[in-house]
CSV table of C-alpha atoms in Angstrom, one decimal:
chain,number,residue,atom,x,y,z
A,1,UNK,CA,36.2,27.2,63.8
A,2,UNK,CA,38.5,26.2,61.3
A,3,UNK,CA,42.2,25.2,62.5
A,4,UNK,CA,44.8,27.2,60.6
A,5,UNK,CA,48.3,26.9,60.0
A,6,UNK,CA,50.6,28.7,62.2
A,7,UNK,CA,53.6,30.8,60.7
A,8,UNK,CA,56.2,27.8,62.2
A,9,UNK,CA,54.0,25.1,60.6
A,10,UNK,CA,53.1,26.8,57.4
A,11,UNK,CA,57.0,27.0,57.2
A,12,UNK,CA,57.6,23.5,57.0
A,13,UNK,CA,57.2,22.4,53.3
A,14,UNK,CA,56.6,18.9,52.2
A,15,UNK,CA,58.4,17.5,49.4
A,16,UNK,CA,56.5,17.8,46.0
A,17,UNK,CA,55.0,14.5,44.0
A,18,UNK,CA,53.3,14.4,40.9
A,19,UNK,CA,50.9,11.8,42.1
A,20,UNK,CA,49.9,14.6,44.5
A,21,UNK,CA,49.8,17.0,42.0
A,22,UNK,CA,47.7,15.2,39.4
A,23,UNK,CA,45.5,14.5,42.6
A,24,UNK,CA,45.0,18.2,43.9
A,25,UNK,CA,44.2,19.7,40.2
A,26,UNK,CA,41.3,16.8,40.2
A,27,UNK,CA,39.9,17.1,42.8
A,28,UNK,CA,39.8,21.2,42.6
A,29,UNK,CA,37.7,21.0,39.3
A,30,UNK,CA,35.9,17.8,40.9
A,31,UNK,CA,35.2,19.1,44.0
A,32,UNK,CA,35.0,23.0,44.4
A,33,UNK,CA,34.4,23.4,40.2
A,34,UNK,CA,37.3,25.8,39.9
A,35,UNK,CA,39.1,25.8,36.5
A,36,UNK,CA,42.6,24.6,36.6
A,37,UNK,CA,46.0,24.5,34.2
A,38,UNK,CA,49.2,23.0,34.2
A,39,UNK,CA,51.9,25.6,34.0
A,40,UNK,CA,56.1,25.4,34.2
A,41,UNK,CA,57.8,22.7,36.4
A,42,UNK,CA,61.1,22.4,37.8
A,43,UNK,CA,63.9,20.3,36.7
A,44,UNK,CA,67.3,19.9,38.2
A,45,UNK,CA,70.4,21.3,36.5
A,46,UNK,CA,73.4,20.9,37.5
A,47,UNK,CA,72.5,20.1,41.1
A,48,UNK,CA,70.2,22.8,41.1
A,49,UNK,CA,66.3,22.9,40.5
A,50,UNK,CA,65.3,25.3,37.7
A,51,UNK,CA,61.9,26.7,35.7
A,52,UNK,CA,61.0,24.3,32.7
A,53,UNK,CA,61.1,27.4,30.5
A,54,UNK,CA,64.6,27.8,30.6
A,55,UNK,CA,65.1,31.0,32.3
A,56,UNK,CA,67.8,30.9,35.0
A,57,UNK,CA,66.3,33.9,36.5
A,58,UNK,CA,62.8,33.6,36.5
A,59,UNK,CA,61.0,35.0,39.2
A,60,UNK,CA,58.6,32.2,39.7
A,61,UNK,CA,60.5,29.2,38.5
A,62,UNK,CA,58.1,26.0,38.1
A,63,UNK,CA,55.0,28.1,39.0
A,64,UNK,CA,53.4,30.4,35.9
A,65,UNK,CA,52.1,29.9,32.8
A,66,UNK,CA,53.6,27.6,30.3
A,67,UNK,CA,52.4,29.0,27.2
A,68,UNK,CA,50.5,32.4,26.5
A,69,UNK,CA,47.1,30.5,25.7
A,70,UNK,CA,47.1,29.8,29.4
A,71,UNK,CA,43.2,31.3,29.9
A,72,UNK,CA,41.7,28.9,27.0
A,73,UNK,CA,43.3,26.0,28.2
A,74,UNK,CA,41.9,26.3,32.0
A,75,UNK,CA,39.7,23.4,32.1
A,76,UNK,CA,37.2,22.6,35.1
A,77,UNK,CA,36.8,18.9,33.7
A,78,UNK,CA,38.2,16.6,36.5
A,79,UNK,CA,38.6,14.2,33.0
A,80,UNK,CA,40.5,16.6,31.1
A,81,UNK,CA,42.7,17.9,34.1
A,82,UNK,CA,43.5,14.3,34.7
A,83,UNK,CA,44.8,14.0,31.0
A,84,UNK,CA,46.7,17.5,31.2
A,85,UNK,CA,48.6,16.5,34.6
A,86,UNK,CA,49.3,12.8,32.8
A,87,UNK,CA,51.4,14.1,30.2
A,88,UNK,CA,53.5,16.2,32.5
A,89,UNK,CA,53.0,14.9,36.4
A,90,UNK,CA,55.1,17.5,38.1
A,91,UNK,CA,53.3,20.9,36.3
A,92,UNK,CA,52.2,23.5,38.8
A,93,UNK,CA,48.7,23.7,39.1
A,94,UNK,CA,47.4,27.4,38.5
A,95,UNK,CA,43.9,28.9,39.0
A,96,UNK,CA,42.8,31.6,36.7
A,97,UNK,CA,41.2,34.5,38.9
A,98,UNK,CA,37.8,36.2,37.9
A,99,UNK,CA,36.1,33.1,37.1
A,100,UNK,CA,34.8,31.1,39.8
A,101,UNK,CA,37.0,33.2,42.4
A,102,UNK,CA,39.3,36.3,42.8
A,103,UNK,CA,42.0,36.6,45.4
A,104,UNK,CA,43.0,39.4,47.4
A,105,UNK,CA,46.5,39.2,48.2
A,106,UNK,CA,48.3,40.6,51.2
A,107,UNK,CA,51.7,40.1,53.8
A,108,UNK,CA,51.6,37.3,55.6
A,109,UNK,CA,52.0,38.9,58.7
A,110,UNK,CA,49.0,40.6,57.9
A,111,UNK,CA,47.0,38.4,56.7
A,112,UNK,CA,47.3,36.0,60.0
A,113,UNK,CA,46.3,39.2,61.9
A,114,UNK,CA,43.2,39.5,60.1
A,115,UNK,CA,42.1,35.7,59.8
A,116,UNK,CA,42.6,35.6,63.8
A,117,UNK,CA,40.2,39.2,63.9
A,118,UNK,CA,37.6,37.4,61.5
A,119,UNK,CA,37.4,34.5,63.2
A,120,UNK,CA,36.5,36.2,66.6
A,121,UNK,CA,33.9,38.0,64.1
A,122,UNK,CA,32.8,34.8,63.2
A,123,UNK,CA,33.2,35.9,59.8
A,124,UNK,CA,32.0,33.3,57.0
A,125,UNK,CA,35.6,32.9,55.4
A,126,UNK,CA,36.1,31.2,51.9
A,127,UNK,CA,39.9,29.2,51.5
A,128,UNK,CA,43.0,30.9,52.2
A,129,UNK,CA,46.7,30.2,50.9
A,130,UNK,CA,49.7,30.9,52.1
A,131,UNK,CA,53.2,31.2,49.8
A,132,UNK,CA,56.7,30.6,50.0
A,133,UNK,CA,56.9,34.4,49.4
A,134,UNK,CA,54.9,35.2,52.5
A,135,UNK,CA,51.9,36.4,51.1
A,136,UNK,CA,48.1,35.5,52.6
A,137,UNK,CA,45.1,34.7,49.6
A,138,UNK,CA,41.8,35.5,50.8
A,139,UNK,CA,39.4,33.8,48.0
A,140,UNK,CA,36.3,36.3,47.5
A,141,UNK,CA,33.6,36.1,45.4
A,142,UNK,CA,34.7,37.3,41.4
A,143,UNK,CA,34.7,41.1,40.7
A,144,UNK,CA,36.4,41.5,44.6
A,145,UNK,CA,39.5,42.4,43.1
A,146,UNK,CA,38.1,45.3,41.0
A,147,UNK,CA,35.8,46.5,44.5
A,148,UNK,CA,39.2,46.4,46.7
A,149,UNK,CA,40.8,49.6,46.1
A,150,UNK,CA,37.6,51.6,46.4
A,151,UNK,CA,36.6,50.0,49.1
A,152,UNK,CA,39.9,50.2,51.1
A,153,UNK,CA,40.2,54.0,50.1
A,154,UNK,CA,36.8,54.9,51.5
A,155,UNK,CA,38.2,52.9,54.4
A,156,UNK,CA,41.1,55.7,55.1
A,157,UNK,CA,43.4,53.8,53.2
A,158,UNK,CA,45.6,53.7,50.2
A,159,UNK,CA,45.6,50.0,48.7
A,160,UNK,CA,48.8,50.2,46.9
A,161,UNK,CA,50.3,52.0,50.9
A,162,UNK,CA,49.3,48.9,52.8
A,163,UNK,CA,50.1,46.3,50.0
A,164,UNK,CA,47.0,45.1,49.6
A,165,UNK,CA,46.5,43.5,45.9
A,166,UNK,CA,44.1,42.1,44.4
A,167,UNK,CA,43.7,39.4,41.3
A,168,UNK,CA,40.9,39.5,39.4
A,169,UNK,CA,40.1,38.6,35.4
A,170,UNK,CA,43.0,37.6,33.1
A,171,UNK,CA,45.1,36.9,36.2
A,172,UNK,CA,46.1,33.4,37.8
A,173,UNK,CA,47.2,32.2,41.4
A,174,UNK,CA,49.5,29.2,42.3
A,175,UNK,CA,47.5,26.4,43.9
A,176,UNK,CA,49.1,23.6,46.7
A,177,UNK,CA,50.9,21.9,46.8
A,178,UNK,CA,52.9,23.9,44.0
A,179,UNK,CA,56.5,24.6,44.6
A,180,UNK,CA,57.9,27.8,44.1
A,181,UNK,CA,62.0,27.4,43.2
A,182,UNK,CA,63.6,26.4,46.6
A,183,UNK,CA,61.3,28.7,48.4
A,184,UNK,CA,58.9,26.5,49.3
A,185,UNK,CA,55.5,25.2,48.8
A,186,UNK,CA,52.1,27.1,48.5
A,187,UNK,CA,50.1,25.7,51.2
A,188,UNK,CA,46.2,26.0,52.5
A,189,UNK,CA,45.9,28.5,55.9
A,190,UNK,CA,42.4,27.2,55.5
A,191,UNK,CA,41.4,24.2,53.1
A,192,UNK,CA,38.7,24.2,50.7
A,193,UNK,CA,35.9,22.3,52.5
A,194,UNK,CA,31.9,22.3,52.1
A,195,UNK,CA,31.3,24.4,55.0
A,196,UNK,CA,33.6,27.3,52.9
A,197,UNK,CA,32.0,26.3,49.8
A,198,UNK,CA,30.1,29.4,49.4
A,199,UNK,CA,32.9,32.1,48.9
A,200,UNK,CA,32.1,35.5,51.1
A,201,UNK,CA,31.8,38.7,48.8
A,202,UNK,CA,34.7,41.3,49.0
A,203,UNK,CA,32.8,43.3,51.6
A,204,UNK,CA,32.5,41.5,54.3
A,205,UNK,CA,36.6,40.8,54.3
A,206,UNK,CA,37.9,44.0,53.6
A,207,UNK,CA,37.7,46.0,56.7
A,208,UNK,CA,39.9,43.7,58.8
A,209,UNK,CA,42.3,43.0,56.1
A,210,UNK,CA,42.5,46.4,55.4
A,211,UNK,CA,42.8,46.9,59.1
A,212,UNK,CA,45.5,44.7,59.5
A,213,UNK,CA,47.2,45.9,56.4
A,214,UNK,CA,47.4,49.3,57.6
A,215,UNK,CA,48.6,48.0,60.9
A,216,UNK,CA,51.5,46.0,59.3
A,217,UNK,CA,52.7,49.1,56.9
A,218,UNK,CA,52.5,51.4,59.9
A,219,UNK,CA,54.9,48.7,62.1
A,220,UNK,CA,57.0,48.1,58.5
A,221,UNK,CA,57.6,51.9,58.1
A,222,UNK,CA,58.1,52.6,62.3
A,223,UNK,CA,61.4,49.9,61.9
A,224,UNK,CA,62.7,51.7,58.7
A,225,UNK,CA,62.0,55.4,60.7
């Protein structure tokens, strides 16, 4: 079994370096094939960090897109990702959803609920992130994100009620170590590694995420009642 990161030390963000940024976007279109792409950065102003693209309220500052031709420039050359992190070492590195991967995105609290339940399933489980905004990726097979809402509905469930999301084709995730603002960090719950190599199709994860989504909205809405 895997060891995952625990709420405490997923919490604890390490500073961000362009040496380990350049590295990471390498080594994910080196090792696991996945297409990357630099987006925004952050820069400080007047002793605080803002998004490169100039807007003091942007909602993801130093972690979208950089320009609108995002999806053509995604490379999965480890040679060209090398060159695109070069010119601009402290980028974000994004992944572009419905290619090699989709992502289905749910509440952290949730989403450590149902990686403990799959585990004792002995689920096969592909990588999983965890972000500053407390939000659990789950990376599925592509075309998951499409199945989800279906699937959860025939499950008893409304998607959208237990804030389950998916991101599928034309979409993107932030990979680690990006930054996120001041908020933190996007870090690995479970690290791409051969043994998770083969990603696990939307199916087989949906039932205890949906599960545990359900679970989470029903505690969320039992506080607010």
């Amino acid at each position: 079994m895997e060891e995952t990161l625990g709420v405490t030390e997923a919490a604890q963000i390490p500073k961000q370096r362009g040496e380990q940024l350049l590295d990471s976007a390498v080594r994910y279109a080196e090792e696991r094939h996945w297409d990357v792409f630099p987006g925004t950065w952050l820069e400080a102003v007047g002793g605080t960090e803002r998004c490169s693209c100039g807007d003091a309220n942007c909602p993801a500052p130093g972690a979208h897109p950089a320009r609108p031709d995002w999806a053509t420039q995604a490379t999965g050359s480890a040679v060209a990702a090398r060159r695109m992190w070069a010119k601009q070492p402290t980028a974000s590195i994004l992944l572009p959803t419905g290619r090699t991967f989709d992502a289905l995105d749910v509440p952290e609290s949730a989403g450590f609920l149902a990686l403990a339940r799959m585990e004792r399933m002995d689920l096969t489980l592909g990588p999983v992130t965890c972000t500053p905004d407390r939000r659990m990726l789950f990376f599925v097979l592509p075309g998951g994100a499409a199945k989800a809402p279906d699937l959860v509905r025939k499950l008893g469930w409304s998607a959208s009620a237990v804030d389950l999301v998916g991101h599928g084709e034309g979409q993107y995730v932030a990979a680690p170590p990006t930054r996120v603002g001041g908020h933190g960090a996007v870090q690995w719950a479970r690290r791409p590694t051969p043994a998770n190599r083969w990603l696990p199709d939307v199916e087989e994860l949906i039932s205890p995420l949906a599960y545990a989504c359900g679970r989470d909205a029903a505690a969320v809405r039992a506080r607010q009642g």
